[in-house]
Short mmCIF file of C-alpha atoms in Angstrom, two decimals:
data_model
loop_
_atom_site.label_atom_id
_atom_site.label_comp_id
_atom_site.label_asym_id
_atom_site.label_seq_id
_atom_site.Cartn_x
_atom_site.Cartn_y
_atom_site.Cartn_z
CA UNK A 9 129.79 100.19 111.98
CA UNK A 10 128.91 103.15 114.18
CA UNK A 11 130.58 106.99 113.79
CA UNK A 12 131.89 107.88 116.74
CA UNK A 13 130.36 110.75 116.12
CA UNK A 14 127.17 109.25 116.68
CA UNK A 15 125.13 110.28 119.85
CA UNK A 16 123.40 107.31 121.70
CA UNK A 17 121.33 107.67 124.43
CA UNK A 18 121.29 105.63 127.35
CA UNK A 19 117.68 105.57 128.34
CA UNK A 20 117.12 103.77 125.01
CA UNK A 21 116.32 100.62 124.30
CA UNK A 22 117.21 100.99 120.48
CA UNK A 23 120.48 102.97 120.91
CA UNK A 24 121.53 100.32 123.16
CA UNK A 25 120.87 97.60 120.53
CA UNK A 26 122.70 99.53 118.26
CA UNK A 27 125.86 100.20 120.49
CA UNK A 28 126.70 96.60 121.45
CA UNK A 29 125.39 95.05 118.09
CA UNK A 30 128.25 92.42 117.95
CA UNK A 31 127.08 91.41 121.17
CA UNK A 32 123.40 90.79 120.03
CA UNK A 33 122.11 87.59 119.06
CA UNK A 34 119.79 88.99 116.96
CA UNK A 35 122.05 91.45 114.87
CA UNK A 36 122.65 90.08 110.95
CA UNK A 37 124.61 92.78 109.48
CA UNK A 38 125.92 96.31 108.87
CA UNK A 39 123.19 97.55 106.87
CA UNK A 40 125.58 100.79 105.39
CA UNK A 41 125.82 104.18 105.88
CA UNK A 42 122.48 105.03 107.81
CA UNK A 43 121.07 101.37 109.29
CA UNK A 44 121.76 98.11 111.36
CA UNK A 45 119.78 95.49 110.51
CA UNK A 46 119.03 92.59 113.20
CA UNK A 47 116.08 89.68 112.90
CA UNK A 48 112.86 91.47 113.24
CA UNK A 49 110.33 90.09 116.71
CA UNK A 50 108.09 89.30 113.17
CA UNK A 51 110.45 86.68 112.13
CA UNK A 52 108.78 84.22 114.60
CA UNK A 53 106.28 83.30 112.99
CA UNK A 54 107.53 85.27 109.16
CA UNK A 55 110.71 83.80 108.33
CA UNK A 56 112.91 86.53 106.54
CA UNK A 57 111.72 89.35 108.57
CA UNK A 58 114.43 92.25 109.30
CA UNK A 59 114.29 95.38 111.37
CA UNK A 60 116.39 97.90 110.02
CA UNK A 61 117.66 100.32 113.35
CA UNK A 62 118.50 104.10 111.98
CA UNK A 63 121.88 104.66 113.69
CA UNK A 64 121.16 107.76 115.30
CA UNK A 65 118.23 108.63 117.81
CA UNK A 66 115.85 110.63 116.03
CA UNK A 67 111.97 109.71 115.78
CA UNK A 68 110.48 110.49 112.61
CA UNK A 69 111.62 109.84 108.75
CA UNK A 70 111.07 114.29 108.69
CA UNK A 71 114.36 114.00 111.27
CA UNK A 72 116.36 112.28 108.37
CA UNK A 73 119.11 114.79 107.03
CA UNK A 74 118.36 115.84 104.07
CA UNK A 75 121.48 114.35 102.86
CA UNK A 76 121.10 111.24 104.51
CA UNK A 77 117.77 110.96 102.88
CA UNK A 78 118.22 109.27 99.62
CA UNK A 79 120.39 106.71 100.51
CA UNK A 80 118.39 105.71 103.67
CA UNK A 81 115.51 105.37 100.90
CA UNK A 82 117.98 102.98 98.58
CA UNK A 83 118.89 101.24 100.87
CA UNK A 84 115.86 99.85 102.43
CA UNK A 85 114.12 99.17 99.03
CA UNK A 86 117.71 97.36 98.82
CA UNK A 87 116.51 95.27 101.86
CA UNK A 88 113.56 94.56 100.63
CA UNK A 89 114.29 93.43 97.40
CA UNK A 90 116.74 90.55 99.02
CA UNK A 91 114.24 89.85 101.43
CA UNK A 92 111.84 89.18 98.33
CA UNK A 93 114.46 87.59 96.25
CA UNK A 94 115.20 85.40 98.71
CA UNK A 95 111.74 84.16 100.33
CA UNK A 96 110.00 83.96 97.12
CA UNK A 97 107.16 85.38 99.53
CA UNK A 98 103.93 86.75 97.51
CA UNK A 99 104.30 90.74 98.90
CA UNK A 100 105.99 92.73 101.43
CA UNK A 101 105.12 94.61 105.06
CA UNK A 102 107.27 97.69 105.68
CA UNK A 103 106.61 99.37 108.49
CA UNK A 104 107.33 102.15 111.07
CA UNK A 105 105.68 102.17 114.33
CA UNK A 106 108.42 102.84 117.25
CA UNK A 107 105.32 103.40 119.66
CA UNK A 108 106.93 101.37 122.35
CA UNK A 109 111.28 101.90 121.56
CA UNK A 110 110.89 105.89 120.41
CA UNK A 111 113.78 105.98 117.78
CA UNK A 112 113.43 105.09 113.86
CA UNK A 113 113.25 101.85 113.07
CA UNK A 114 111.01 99.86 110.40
CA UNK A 115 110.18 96.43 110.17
CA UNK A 116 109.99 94.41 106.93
CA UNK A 117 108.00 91.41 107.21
CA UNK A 118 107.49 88.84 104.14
CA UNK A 119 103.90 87.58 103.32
CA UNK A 120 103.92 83.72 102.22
CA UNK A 121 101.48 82.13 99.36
CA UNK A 122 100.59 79.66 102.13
CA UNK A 123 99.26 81.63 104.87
CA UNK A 124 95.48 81.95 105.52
CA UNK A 125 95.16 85.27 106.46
CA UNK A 126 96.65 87.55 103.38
CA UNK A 127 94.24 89.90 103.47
CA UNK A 128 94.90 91.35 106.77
CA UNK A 129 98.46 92.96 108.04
CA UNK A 130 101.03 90.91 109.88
CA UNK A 131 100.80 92.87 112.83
CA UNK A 132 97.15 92.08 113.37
CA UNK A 133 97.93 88.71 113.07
CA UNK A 134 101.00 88.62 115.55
CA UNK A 135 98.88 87.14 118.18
CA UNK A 136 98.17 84.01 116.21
CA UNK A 137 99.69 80.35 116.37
CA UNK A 138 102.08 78.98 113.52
CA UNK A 139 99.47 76.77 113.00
CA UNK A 140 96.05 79.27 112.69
CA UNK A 141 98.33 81.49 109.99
CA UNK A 142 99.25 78.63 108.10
CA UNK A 143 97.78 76.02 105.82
CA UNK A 144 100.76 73.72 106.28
CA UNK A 145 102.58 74.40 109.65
CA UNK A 146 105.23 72.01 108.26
CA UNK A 147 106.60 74.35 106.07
CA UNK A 148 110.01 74.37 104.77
CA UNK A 149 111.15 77.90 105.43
CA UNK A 150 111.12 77.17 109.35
CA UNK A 151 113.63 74.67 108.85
CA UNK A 152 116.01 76.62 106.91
CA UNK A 153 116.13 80.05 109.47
CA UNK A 154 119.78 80.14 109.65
CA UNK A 155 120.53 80.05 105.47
CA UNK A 156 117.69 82.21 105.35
CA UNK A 157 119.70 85.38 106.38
CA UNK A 158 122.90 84.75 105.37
CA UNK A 159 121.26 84.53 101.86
CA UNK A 160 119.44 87.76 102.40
CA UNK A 161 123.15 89.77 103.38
CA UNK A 162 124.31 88.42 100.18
CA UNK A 163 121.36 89.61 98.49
CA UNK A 164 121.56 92.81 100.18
CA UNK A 165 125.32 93.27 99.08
CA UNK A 166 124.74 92.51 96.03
CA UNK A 167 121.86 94.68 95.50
CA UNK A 168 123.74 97.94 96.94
CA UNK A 169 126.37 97.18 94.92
CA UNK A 170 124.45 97.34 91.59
CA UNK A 171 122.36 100.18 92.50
CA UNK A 172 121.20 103.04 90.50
CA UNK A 173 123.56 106.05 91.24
CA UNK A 174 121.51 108.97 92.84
CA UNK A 175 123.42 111.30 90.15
CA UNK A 176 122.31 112.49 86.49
CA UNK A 177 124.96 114.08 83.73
CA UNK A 178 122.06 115.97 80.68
CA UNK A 179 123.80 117.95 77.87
CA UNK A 180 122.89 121.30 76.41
CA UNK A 181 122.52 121.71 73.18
CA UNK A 182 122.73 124.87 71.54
CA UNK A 183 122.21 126.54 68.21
CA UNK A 184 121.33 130.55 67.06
CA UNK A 185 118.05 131.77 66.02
CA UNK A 186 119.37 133.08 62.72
CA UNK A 187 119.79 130.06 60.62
CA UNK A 188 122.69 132.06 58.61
CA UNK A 189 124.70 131.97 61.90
CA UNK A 190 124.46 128.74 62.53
CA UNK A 191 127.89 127.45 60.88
CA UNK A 192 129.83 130.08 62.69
CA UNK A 193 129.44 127.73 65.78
CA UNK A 194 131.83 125.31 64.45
CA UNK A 195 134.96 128.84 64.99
CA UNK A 196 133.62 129.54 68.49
CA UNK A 197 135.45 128.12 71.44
CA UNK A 198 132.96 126.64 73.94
CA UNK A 199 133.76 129.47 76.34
CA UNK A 200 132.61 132.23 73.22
CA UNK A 201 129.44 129.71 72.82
CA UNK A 202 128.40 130.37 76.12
CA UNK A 203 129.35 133.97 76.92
CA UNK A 204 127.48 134.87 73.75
CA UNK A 205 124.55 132.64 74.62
CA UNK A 206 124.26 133.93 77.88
CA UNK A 207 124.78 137.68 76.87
CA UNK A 208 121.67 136.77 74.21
CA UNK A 209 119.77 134.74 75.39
CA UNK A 210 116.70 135.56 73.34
CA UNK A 211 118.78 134.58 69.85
CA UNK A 212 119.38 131.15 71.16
CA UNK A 213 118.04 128.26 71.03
CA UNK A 214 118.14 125.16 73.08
CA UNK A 215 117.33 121.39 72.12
CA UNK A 216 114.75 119.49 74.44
CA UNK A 217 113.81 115.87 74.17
CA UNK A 218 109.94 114.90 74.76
CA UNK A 219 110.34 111.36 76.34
CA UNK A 220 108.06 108.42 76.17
CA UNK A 221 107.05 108.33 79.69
CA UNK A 222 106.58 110.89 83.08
CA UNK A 223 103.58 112.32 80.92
CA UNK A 224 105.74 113.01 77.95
CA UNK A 225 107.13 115.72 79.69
CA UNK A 226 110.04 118.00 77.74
CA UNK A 227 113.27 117.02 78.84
CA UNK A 228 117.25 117.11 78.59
CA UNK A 229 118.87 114.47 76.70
CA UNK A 230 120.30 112.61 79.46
CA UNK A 231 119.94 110.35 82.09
CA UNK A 232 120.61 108.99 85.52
CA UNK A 233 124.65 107.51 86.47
CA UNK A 234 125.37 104.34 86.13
CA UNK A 235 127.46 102.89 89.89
CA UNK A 236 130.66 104.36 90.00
CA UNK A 237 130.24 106.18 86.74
CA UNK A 238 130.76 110.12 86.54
CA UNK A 239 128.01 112.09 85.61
CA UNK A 240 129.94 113.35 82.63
CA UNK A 241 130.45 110.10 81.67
CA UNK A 242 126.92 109.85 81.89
CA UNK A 243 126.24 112.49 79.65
CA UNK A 244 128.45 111.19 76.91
CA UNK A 245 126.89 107.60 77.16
CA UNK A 246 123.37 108.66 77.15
CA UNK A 247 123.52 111.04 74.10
CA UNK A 248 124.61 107.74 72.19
CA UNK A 249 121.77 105.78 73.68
CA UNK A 250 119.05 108.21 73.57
CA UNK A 251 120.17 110.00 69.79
CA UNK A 252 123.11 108.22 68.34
CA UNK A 253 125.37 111.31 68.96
CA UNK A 254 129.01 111.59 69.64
CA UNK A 255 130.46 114.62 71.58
CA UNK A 256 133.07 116.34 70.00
CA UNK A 257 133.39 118.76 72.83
CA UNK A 258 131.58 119.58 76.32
CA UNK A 259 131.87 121.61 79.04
CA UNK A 260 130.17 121.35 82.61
CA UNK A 261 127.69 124.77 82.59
CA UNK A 262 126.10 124.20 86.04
CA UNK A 263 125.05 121.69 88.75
CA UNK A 264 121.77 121.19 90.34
CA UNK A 265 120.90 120.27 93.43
CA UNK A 266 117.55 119.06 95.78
CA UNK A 267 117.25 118.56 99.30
CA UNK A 268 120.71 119.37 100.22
CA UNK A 269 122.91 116.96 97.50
CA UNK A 270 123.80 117.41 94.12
CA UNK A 271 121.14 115.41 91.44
CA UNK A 272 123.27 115.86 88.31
CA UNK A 273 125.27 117.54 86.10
CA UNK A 274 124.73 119.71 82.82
CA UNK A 275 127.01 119.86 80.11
CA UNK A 276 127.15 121.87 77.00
CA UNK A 277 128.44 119.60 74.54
CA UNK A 278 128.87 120.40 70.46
CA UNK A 279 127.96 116.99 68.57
CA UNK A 280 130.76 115.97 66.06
CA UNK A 281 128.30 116.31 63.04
CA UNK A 282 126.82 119.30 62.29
CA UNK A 283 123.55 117.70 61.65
CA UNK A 284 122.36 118.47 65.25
CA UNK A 285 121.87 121.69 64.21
CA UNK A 286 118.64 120.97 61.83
CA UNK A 287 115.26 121.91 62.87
CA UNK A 288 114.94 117.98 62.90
CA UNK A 289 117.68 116.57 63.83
CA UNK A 290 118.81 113.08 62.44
CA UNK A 291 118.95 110.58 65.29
CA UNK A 292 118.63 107.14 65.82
CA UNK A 293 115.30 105.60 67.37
CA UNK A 294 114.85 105.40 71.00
CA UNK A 295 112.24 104.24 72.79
CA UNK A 296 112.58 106.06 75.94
CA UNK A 297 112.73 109.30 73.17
CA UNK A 298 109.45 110.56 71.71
CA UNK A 299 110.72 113.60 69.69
CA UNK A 300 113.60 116.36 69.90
CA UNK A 301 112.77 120.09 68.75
CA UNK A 302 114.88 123.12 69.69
CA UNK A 303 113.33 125.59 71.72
CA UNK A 304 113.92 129.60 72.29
CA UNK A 305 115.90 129.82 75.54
CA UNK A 306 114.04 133.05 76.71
CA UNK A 307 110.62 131.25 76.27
CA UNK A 308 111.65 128.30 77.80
CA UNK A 309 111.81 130.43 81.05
CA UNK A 310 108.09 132.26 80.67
CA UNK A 311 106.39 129.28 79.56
CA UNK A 312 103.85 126.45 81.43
CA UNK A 313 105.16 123.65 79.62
CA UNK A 314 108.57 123.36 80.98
CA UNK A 315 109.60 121.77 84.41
CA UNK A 316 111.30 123.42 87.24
CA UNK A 317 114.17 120.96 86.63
CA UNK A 318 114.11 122.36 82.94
CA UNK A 319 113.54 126.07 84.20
CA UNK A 320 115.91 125.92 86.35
CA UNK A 321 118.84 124.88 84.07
CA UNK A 322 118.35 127.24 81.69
CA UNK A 323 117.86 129.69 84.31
CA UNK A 324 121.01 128.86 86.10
CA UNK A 325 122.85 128.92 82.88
CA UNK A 326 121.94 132.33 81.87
CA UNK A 327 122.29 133.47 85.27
CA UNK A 328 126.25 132.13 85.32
CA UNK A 329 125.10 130.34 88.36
CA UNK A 330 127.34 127.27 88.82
CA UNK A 331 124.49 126.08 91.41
CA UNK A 332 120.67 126.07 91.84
CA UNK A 333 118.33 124.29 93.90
CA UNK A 334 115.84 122.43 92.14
CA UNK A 335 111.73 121.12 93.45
CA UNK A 336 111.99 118.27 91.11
CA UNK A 337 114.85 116.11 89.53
#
């Protein structure tokens, strides 16, 4: 459960928790790569409620390693959303105080339909009786403590199993300025495609997506990984879902990354119909896809319009960078 690589300290409460957890009466489960999770104080009088321990002794959620970061993040809206499913409780507490035991830790406490005081937090309400937070104090949920969490670790497991992957595979699409040129595509090899886009950048053009949502912003026809599913795999499926498109050919062009780990993948890939190459494309209709149009690969780079995930693809491509960093995703 632990690395042990891990540094504990001694003088903590927390670390001390977390280095004889088997031992604790209060300790539920393994909670993955970054958290133990044990029967929150709360649960007294909020049946359901967890504290997740961060397995190593820092203070603050800035301390997280950057590539530590996401998963921590998945992995307690992972925790919540058993807690949820499994309480049926109206709404959620999450919090971080670690005032009194100074190492990460956050509570997350589940609000019932049947208490009196929903308007105010749980831990303003700690003080209180079973009886003056409840309208029934005979309440089910008190009786059935010890299903209660083995429910939620199946919830949990099952929840971090289906998970969104924290990786993207997007394809580039390419075509020439001069429409005369355009058919010659189908005699380069994907190497020639891409030395002689990069070498010209100002004759080529690149197709963008607008989607339906995130302000309409333009975009790379792509998406987010599936679990388990490589990103190129990724690509391939979401051109089919998002256009109707099958890949002929592809080639990864660079990867970008944020915060330390890789977001995704991009691909130049040549569509087996030569269609793609119109000014308006046929395609199927998608409803996460507002429009495609092709756009100058040059002036993708000087104008406002474009995102610095966008930017910096194109950017990264012309540059033959295999790698850039990225604000956004």
């Amino acid at each position: 459960m632990l690395s042990s690589f891990v540094r504990l300290r001694d003088d903590c409460v927390l670390c001390r928790k977390l280095s004889n957890a088997k031992n604790e009466s209060e300790f539920i489960f393994n909670g993955g790569h970054n958290f133990l999770v044990y029967k929150s104080p709360f649960a007294q009088k909020w049946p359901g409620a967890l504290m997740a321990v961060y397995k190593r002794h820092i203070y603050e959620h800035s301390q997280i390693r950057g590539s530590d970061l996401l998963d921590t993040l998945q992995s307690l809206v992972c925790l919540e959303k058993a807690i949820m499913k499994v309480t049926k409780c109206k709404r959620i507490n999450f919090v971080k105080f670690a005032n009194v035991a100074n190492h990460l830790h956050w509570h997350i406490i589940p609000r019932y339909y049947q208490e009196i005081h929903l308007d105010k937090c749980s831990w303003e309400l700690n003080h209180l009786s079973i009886e003056d937070l409840y309208k029934n104090s005979d309440l089910d949920f008190f009786q059935k403590t010890s299903s209660l969490y083995s429910n939620i670790k199946k919830e949990y497991t099952f929840e971090i199993h289906h998970r969104e992957s924290s990786y993207f595979g997007c394809a580039l699409f390419l075509r020439t300025r001069d429409s005369k040129k355009r058919h010659l595509i189908w005699k380069y090899t994907l190497e020639e495609i891409i030395n002689n886009a990069r070498e010209n950048p100002k004759e080529w053009e690149c197709l963008l997506m607008k989607r339906n949502y995130f302000d309409f912003a333009w975009d790379f026809i792509g998406g987010n990984s599936d679990i388990n599913e490589f990103p190129e795999f990724t690509m391939l499926r979401e051109v089919k879902e998002e256009v109707g498109w099958n890949i002929k050919s592809y080639k990864e062009v660079c990867r970008q990354w944020k915060q330390g780990t890789i977001k995704g993948f991009v691909y130049l890939a040549i569509p087996d119909e030569s269609q793609y190459m119109e000014d308006e494309p046929p395609r199927i209709q998608c409803d996460e896809v507002q429009t495609v149009k092709y756009f100058n690969l040059h002036e993708i780079l000087i104008s406002e319009q474009f995102s610095d995930s966008v930017k910096g693809r194109v950017k990264a491509f012309i540059d033959k960078r295999a790698d850039f960093l990225s604000i956004d995703s």
